[in-house]
Coordinates of N, CA and C in Angstrom, one line a residue:
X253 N 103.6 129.1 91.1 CA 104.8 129.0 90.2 C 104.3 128.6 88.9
X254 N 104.8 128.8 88.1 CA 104.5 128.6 86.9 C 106.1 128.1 85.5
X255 N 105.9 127.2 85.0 CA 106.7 126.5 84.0 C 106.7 127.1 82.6
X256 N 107.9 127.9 82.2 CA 108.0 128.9 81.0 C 108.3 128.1 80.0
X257 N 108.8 126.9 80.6 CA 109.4 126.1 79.5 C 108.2 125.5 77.8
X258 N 108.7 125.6 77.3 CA 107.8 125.1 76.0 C 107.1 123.5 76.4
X259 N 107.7 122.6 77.3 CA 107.0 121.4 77.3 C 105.8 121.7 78.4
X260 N 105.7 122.6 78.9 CA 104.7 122.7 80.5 C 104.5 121.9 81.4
X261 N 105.6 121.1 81.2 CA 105.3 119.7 82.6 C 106.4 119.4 83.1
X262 N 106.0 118.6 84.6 CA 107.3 118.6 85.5 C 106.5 117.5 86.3
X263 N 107.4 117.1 87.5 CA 107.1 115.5 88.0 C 106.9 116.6 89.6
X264 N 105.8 116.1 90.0 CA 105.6 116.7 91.3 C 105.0 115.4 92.5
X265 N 105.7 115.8 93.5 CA 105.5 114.9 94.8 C 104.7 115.4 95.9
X266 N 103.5 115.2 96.9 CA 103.1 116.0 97.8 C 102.8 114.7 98.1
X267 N 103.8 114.5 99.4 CA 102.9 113.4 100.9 C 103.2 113.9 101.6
X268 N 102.2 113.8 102.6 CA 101.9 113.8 103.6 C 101.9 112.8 104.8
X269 N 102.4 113.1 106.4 CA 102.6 112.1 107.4 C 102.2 112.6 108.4
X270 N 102.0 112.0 109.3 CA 101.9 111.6 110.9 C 102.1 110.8 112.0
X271 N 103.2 110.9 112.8 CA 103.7 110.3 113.8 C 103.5 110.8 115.0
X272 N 103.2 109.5 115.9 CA 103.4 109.9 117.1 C 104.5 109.4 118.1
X273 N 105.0 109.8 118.7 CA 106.3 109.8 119.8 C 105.6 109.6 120.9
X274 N 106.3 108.4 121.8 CA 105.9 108.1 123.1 C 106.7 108.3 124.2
X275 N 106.9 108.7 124.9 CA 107.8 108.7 126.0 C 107.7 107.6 127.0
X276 N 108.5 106.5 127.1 CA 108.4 104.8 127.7 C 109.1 105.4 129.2
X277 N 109.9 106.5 129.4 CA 110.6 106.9 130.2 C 112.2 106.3 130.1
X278 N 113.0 106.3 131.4 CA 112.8 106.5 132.2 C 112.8 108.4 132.8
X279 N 113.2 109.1 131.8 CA 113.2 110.4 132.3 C 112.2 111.6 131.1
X280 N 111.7 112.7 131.3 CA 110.9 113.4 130.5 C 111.8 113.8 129.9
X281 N 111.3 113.8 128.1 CA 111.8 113.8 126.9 C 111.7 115.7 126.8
X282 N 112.8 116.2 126.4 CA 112.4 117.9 126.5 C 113.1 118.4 125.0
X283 N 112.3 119.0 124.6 CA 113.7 119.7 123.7 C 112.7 120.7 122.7
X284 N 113.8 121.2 121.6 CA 112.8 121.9 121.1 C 112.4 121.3 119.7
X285 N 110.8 121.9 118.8 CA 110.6 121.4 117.8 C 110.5 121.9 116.8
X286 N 110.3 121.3 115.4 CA 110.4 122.6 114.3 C 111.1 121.4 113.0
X287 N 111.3 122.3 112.3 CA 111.7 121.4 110.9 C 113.0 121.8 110.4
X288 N 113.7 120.9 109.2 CA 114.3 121.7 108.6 C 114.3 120.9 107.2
X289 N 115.2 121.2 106.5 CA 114.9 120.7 104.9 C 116.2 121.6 104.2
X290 N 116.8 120.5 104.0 CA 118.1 120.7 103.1 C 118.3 120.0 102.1
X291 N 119.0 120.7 100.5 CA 118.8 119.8 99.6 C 120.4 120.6 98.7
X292 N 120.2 119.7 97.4 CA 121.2 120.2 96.2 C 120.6 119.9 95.4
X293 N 120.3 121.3 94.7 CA 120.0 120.8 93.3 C 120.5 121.6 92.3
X294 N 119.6 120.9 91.4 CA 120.5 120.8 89.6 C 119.3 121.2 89.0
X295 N 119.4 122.2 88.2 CA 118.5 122.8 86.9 C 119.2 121.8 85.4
X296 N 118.1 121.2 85.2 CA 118.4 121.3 83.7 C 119.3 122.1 82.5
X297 N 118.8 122.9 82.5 CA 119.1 124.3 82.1 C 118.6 125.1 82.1
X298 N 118.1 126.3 81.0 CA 117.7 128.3 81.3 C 116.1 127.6 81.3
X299 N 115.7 128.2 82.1 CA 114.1 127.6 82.2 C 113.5 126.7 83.0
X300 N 114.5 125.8 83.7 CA 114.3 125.0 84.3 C 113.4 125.3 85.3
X301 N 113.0 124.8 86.3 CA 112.8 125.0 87.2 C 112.8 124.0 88.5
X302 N 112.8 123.9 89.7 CA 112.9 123.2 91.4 C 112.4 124.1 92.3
X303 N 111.8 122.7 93.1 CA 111.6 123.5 94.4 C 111.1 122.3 95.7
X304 N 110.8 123.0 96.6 CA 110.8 122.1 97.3 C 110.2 123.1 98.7
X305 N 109.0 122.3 99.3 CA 108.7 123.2 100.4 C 108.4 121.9 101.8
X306 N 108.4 122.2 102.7 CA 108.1 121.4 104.2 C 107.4 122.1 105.2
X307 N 105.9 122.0 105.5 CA 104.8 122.6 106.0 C 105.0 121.4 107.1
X308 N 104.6 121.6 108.6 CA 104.1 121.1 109.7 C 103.8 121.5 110.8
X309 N 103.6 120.4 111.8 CA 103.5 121.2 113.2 C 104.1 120.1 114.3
X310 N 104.3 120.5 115.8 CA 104.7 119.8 116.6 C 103.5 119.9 117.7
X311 N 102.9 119.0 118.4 CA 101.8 119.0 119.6 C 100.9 120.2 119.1
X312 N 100.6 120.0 117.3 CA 99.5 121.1 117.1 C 99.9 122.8 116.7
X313 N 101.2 122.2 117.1 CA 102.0 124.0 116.8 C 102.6 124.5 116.0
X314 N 101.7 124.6 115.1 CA 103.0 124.8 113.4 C 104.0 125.7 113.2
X315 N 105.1 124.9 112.4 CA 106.1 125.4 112.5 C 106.3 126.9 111.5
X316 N 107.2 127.4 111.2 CA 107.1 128.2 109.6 C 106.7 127.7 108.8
X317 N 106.4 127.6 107.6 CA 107.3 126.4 106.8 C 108.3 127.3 106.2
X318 N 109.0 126.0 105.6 CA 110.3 126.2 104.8 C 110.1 125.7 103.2
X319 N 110.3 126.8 102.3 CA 110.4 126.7 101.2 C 111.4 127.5 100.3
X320 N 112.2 126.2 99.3 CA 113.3 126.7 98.7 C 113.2 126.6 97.1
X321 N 113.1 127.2 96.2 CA 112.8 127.5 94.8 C 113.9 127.7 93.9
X322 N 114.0 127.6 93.0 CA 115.1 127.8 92.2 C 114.8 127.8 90.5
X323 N 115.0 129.1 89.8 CA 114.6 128.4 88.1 C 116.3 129.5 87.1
X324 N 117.2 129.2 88.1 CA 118.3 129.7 87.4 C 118.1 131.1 86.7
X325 N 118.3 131.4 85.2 CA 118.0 132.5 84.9 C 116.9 133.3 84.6
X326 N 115.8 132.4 85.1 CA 114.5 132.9 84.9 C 113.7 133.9 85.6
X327 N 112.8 134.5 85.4 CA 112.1 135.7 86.3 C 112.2 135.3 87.5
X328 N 112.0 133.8 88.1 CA 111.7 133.7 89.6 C 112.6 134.2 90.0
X329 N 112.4 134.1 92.0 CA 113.3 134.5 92.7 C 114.0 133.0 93.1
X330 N 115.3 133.0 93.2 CA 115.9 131.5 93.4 C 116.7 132.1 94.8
X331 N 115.9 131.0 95.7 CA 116.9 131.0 96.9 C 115.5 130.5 98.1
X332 N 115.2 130.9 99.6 CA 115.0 130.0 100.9 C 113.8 131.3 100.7
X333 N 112.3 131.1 100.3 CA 111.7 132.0 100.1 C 110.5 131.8 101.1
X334 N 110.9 131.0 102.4 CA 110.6 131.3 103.7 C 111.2 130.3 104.7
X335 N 111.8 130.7 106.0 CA 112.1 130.0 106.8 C 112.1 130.9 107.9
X336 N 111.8 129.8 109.3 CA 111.3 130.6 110.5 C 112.4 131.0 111.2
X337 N 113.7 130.3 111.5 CA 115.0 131.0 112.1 C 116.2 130.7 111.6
X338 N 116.7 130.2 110.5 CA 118.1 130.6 109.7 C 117.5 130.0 108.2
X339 N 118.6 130.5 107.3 CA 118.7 129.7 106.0 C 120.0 130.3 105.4
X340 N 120.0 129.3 104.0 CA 121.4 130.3 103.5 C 120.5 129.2 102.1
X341 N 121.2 129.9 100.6 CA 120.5 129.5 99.4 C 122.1 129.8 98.8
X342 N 123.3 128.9 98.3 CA 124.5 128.9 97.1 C 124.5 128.4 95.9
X343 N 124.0 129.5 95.5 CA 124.2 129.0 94.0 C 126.0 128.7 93.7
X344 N 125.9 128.2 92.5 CA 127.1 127.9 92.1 C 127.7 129.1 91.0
X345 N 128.2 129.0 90.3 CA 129.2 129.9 89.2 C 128.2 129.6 88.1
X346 N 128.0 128.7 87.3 CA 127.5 127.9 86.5 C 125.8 128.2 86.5
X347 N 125.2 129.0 87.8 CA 123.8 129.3 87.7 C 122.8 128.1 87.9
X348 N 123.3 127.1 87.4 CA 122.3 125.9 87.4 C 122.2 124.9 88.4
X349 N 123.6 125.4 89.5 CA 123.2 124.0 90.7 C 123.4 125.2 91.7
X350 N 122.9 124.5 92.8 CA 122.6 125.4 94.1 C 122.8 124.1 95.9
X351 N 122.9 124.9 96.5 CA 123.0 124.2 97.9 C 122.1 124.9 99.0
X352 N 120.9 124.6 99.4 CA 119.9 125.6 100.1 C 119.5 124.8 100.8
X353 N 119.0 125.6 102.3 CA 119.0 125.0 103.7 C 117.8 125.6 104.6
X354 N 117.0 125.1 104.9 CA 116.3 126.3 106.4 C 115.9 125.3 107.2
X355 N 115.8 126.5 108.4 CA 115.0 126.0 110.0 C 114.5 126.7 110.1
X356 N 113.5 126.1 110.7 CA 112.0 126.7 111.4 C 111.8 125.6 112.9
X357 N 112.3 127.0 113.9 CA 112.2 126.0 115.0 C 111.0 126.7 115.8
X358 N 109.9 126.5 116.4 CA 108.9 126.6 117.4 C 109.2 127.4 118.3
X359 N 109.5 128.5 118.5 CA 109.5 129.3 120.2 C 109.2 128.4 121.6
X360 N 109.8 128.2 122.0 CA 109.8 127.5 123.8 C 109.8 126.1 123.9
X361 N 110.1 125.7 124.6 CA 110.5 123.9 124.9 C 109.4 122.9 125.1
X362 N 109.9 121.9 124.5 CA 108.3 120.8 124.2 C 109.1 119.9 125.7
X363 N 108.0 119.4 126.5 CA 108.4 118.4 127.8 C 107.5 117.2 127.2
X364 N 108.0 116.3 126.9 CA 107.0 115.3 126.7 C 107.2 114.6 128.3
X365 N 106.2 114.2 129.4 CA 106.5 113.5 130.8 C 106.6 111.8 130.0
X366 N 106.9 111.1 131.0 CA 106.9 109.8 130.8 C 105.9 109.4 130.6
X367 N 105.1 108.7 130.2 CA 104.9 107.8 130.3 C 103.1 109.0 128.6
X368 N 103.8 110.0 128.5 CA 103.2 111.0 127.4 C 103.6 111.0 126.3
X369 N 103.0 111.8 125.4 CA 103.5 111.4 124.2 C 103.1 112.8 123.2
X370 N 103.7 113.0 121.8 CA 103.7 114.2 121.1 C 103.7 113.7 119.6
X371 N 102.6 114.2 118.8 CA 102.6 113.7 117.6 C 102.8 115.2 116.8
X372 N 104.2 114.5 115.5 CA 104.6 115.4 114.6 C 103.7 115.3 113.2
X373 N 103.3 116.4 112.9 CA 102.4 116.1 111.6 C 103.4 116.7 110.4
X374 N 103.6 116.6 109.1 CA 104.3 117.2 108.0 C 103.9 116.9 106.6
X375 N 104.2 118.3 105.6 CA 104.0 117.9 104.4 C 104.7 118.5 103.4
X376 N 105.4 117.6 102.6 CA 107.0 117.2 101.8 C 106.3 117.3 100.4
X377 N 106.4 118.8 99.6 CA 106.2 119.0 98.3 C 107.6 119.1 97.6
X378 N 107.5 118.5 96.5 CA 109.0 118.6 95.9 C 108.1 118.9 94.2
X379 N 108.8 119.6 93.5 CA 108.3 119.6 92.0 C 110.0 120.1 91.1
X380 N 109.5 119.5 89.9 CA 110.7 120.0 89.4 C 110.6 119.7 87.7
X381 N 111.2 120.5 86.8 CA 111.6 120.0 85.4 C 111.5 119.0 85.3
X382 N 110.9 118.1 83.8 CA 112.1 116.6 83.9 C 113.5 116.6 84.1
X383 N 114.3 117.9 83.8 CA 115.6 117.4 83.5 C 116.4 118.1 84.8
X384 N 115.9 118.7 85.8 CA 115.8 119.2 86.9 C 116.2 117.9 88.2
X385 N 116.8 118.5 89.0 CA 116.6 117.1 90.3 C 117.1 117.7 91.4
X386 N 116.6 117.5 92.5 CA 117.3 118.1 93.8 C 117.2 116.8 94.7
X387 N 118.5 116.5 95.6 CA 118.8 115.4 96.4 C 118.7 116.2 98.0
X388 N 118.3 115.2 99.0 CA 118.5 116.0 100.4 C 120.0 115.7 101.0
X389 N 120.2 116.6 101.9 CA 121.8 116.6 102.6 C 121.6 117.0 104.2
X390 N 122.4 117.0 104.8 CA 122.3 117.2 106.0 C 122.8 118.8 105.8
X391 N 122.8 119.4 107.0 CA 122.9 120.2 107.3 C 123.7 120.9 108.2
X392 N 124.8 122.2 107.6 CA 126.5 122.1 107.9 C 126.4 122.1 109.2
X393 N 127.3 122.0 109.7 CA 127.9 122.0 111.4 C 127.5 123.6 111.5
X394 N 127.4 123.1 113.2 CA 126.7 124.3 113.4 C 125.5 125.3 113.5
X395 N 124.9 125.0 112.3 CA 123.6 125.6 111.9 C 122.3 124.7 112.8
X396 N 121.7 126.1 114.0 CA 120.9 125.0 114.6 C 119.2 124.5 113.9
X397 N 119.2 123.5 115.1 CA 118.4 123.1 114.2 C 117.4 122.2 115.8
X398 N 116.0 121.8 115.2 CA 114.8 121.3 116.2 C 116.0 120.4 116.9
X399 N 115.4 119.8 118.0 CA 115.9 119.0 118.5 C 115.1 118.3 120.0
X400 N 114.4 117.0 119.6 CA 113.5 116.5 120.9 C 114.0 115.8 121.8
X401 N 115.2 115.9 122.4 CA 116.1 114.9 123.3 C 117.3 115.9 123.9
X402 N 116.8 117.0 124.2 CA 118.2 117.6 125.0 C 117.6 117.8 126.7
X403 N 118.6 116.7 127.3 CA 118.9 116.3 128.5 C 118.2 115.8 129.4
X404 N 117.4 114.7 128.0 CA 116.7 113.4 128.6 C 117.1 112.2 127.5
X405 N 116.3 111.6 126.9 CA 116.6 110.7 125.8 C 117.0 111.0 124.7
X406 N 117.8 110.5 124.1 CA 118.7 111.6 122.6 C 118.0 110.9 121.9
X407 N 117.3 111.8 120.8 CA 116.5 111.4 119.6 C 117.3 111.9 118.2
X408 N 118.0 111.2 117.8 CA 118.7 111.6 116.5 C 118.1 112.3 115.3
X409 N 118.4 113.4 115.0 CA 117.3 113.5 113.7 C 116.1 113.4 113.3
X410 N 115.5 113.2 114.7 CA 114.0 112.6 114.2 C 113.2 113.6 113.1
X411 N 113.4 115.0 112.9 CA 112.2 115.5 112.0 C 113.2 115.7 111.1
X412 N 114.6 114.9 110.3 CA 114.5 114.8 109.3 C 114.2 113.0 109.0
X413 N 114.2 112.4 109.8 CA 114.2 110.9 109.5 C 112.6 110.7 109.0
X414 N 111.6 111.8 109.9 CA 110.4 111.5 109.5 C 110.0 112.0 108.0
X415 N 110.7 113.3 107.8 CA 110.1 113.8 106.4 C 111.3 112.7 105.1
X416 N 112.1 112.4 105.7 CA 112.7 111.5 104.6 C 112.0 110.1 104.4
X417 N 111.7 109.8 105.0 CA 110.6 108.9 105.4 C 109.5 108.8 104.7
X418 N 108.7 110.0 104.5 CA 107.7 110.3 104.2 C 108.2 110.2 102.6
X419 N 109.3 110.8 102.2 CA 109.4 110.8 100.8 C 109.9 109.5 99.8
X420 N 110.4 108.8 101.1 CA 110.5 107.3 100.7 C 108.8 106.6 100.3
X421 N 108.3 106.6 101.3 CA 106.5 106.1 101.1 C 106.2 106.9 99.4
X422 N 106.5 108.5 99.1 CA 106.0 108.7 98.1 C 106.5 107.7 96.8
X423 N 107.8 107.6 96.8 CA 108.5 106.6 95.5 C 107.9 105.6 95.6
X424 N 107.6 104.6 97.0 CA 107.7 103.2 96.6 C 105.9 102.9 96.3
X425 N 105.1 104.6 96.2 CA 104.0 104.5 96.3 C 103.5 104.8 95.0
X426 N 105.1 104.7 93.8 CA 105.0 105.3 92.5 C 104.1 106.6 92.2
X427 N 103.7 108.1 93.2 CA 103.8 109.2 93.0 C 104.9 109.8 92.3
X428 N 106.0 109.0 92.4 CA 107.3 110.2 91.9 C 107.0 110.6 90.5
X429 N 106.9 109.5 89.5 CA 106.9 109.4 88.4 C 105.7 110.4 87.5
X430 N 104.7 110.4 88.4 CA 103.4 111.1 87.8 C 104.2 112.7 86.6
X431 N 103.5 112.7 85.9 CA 103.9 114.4 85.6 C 102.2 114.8 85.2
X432 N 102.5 116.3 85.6 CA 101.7 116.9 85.9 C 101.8 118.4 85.6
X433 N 100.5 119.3 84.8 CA 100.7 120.7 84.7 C 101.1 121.5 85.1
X434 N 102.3 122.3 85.5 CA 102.1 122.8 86.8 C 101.2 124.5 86.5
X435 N 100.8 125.3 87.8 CA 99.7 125.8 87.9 C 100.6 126.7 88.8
X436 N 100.0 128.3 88.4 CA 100.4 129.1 89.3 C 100.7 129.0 90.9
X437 N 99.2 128.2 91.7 CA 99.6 127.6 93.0 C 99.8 126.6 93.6
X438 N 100.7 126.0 92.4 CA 101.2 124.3 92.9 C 101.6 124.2 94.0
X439 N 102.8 124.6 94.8 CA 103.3 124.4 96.1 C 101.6 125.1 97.2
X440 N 101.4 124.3 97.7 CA 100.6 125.0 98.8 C 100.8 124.0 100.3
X441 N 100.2 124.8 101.5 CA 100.2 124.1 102.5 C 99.2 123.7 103.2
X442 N 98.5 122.7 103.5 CA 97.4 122.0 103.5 C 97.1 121.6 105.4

């Protein structure tokens, strides 16, 4: 991606994490795994630019990733410019704010046994204008999504609690603030 704007700089975030999940029992943890990444954002104005992508894997098995872009009236393409099984990208009237969503869930069922365990790895790029900002949201009813607790232990949200997580460690780790050139292949997945 590249920044048309006359100032060439924008604030960009890339952390990265790793967790592992244990199964204490008393019954094997099943379900399925995968990512998702939902946000709203706001362009500055004509030129602006956002984006935001989420690269990982589950027990080693990576997911799609999902990446969602946006520069209002500009050459790019604005909307979910990859996701492994749904998305939807709403812009507004106004061209400058948007509401964009994806999942990428893993083909076939993760069993973690008792007393086993499954480590999620991920990586949370966010870049954007100064005057640009995108916030995360949940994701509407209905639209499915990973899930590591169906009809053993319910695990709420865990692969958004981890990647929001991850982007808390970046702020209090004062990465947010950095600005930086941005470069034809800023977003990458590592």
């Amino acid at each position: 991606m590249s920044d048309a704007a006359t100032n060439n700089i924008a604030s960009v975030v890339d952390s990265t994490g790793t967790v592992t999940l244990f199964n204490n029992g008393p019954v094997p943890f099943v379900g399925f795994g995968g990512g998702w990444l939902a946000v709203q954002g706001h362009l500055g104005g004509p030129g602006e630019y956002v984006a935001a992508s989420l690269a990982g894997s589950i027990g080693n098995i990576p997911f799609v990733p999902i990446v969602i872009a946006a520069d209002g009236f500009g050459g790019a393409l604005d909307g979910v410019l990859s996701a492994g099984t749904a998305s939807a990208f709403l812009p507004t009237i106004n061209g400058l704010d948007f509401l964009a969503w994806g999942v990428s869930i893993i083909p076939g069922v993760f069993n973690i046994p008792v007393g086993g365990n499954i480590t999620l790895q991920g990586t949370l790029t966010l870049a954007a204008d100064p005057m640009s900002s995108m916030i995360f949201v949940d994701l509407p009813t209905g639209v499915p999504r990973p899930d590591l607790g169906i009809g053993g232990v319910p695990e709420p949200a865990t692969i958004l609690l981890f990647m929001l997580g991850l982007f808390a460690i970046s702020r209090f780790m004062g990465i947010r603030g950095r600005q930086t050139h941005l470069l034809s292949s800023l977003i990458k997945f590592d």
